[in-house]
Amino acid sequence: MKKIFCIGELLIDFIAENQGKDLAKAEVFTKKAGGAPANVACAIAKLGGLSKFIGCVGRDQFGSFLLDILEDNHVDISLAQRSKYFTTIAFVSIAEDGERDFVFSRGADKKLKYDSTIKKSFQDNMVHFGAATALLGGDLEAAYGRYFFDALTQNAFISFDPNFRGDLWKGEEHIFVKKCMPYVQKAHLSKFSLEEAQLLSGKTDLEECCAVLHEIGTKVITITLGGEGTLLSTENSKHTIPSIPVNPVDTTGAGDAFIGCLLQQIAGLHDPKEILEDIDLLIGMVKIANKAGALTTTNFGAIPSLPDQEQLQAN
Ligand code: ATP
C-alpha cells in the first residue's frame, strides 16, 4: 500500500452557535478541528490507508488538541511541526441558508518549514496538495512549492484540491488562480467544486471547464456536485456518477471525505498511475468515494463524521 502525504493546515474552527450569519452578535462558539488537508489525512487513515500529515501547529494547548485528534484517527503525525507561534484559529458563523461570516487569525500553520529529508519518502508514493491557506504566503507557501518540486522529481502520484475560500481572496481571485496553475498543470488527479472549476478555467459550462483544465495539464478531473454526485473527466471521456441518497445535516468535510476515500483506494494499486489508463476502475472508485462523501453529511462536524470501512461497506 502506498503512503499518502497530506500537506497543509490544521487549525481550530470556532463555530458560532445559533446566531445566524452575524459573527459580531455571536456569544457561544464550539471548538472543532479544521483544515482540509488534515481532514483528508483522517479520511484516508479511518478507511485503513497510510496517511502522513505535514503541517504546523503551535506549542500551545490547541496544537496538542489538534495533533491528538489526528493521532486518535490513526494519522501518522511524525512529520508534523510545532512552532512558538499560536495555533491558527478561525471564527465562523453559518446562517441557515449557508451564508458565512468569517474571521481568521493566522498563526502557526504558516510557519511550516521545508524538510529536505522527507523527499526520499515521496518516491513512488502519493502526495496530496490541498491546503486552503498554503497559497496565502508565509513559510508554508515556500515549503509547499518545494514539496511540490520534490513530488514531481520523486515520481510521486500528485493529487490537488485548490480548496478555494472566497473569504480569503476577496478582490484577489486572479492571484489565487495564477498560484494554482502549476498544480493544475502537473496533478495526476484534481478535485474541484463547481465554483473552483469555473474560477480556474474561466468558463461556466462544465464541458468547457474540463476541456480547459485538461489542456492546462491535469489528467483526471473530479468535480464534486453535492447531492448530484461527481463529474469524472479524463481527456477521453466524461461520466456523471450519482451519489447515494442521504438526509444531510452538515456538509462540512464531504469533499475531503470524497478525495480521501478516492486516494485511499488508489493507494492500494501496484502503481497509482494505473488509474490514468483504466476508466472502469476509476468509475468504480468514484462510486465508493461518493458514498464516503454522502455519509459524512449525515452527522455534524467533519472528522467525527468520516466513515470507516465498515460503514462504507454497509451502505
Ligand atoms: P467541501 O465542503 O468539503 O469543500 P465539496 O463542495 O468539495 O465539499 P461536495 O460536492 O459537497 O464537496 O461533496 C463531495 C461528495 O460527497 C459529492 O461529490 C457527493 O458524492 C457526496 N455528497 C455531498 N453532499 C451530498 C448529498 N447531499 N447527498 C448525497 N451525496 C452527497
Tab-separated table of C-alpha atoms and ligand atoms in Angstrom, residues 163 165 191 193 224-227 229-230 243-244 246 248 251-256 258 290 293-294 297, ligand 1:
chain	number	residue	atom	x	y	z
A	163	ASN	CA	-9.833	24.472	-1.558
A	165	ARG	CA	-12.080	30.103	0.210
A	191	LYS	CA	-10.667	17.566	-7.204
A	193	SER	CA	-16.014	22.044	-6.622
A	224	THR	CA	-17.943	17.227	-6.853
A	225	LEU	CA	-21.558	18.325	-7.221
A	226	GLY	CA	-23.030	17.779	-3.742
A	227	GLY	CA	-26.184	15.633	-3.848
A	229	GLY	CA	-22.687	13.205	-7.274
A	230	THR	CA	-19.435	13.716	-9.156
A	243	SER	CA	-24.174	9.732	-5.187
A	244	ILE	CA	-26.328	7.746	-2.778
A	246	VAL	CA	-28.980	10.553	2.282
A	248	PRO	CA	-27.737	15.612	5.033
A	251	THR	CA	-21.979	19.038	4.542
A	252	THR	CA	-18.664	20.152	6.122
A	253	GLY	CA	-15.883	17.807	5.066
A	254	ALA	CA	-17.857	15.921	2.390
A	255	GLY	CA	-15.347	16.935	-0.250
A	256	ASP	CA	-12.430	15.906	1.980
A	258	PHE	CA	-14.561	12.097	-1.069
A	290	ASN	CA	-19.269	9.405	-3.438
A	293	GLY	CA	-18.856	11.985	0.890
A	294	ALA	CA	-22.566	11.303	1.321
A	297	THR	CA	-23.035	14.742	5.513
B	1	ATP	P1	-16.320	20.716	0.998
B	1	ATP	O1	-17.364	21.447	1.770
B	1	ATP	O2	-15.668	19.642	1.808
B	1	ATP	O3	-15.335	21.595	0.278
B	1	ATP	P2	-17.213	19.982	-1.673
B	1	ATP	O4	-18.077	21.108	-2.122
B	1	ATP	O5	-15.896	19.848	-2.243
B	1	ATP	O6	-17.162	19.914	-0.082
B	1	ATP	P3	-19.444	18.225	-2.085
B	1	ATP	O7	-19.794	18.334	-3.510
B	1	ATP	O8	-20.299	18.929	-1.093
B	1	ATP	O9	-17.922	18.583	-1.923
B	1	ATP	O10	-19.432	16.704	-1.639
B	1	ATP	C1	-18.473	15.759	-2.061
B	1	ATP	C2	-19.177	14.491	-2.488
B	1	ATP	O11	-19.973	13.995	-1.393
B	1	ATP	C3	-20.152	14.705	-3.640
B	1	ATP	O12	-19.495	14.544	-4.876
B	1	ATP	C4	-21.170	13.616	-3.375
B	1	ATP	O13	-20.764	12.395	-3.930
B	1	ATP	C5	-21.214	13.500	-1.858
B	1	ATP	N1	-22.303	14.345	-1.324
B	1	ATP	C6	-22.218	15.604	-0.867
B	1	ATP	N2	-23.434	16.081	-0.497
B	1	ATP	C7	-24.312	15.076	-0.713
B	1	ATP	C8	-25.723	14.926	-0.541
B	1	ATP	N3	-26.475	15.925	-0.079
B	1	ATP	N4	-26.292	13.756	-0.892
B	1	ATP	C9	-25.544	12.742	-1.374
B	1	ATP	N5	-24.222	12.826	-1.564
B	1	ATP	C10	-23.590	13.964	-1.250
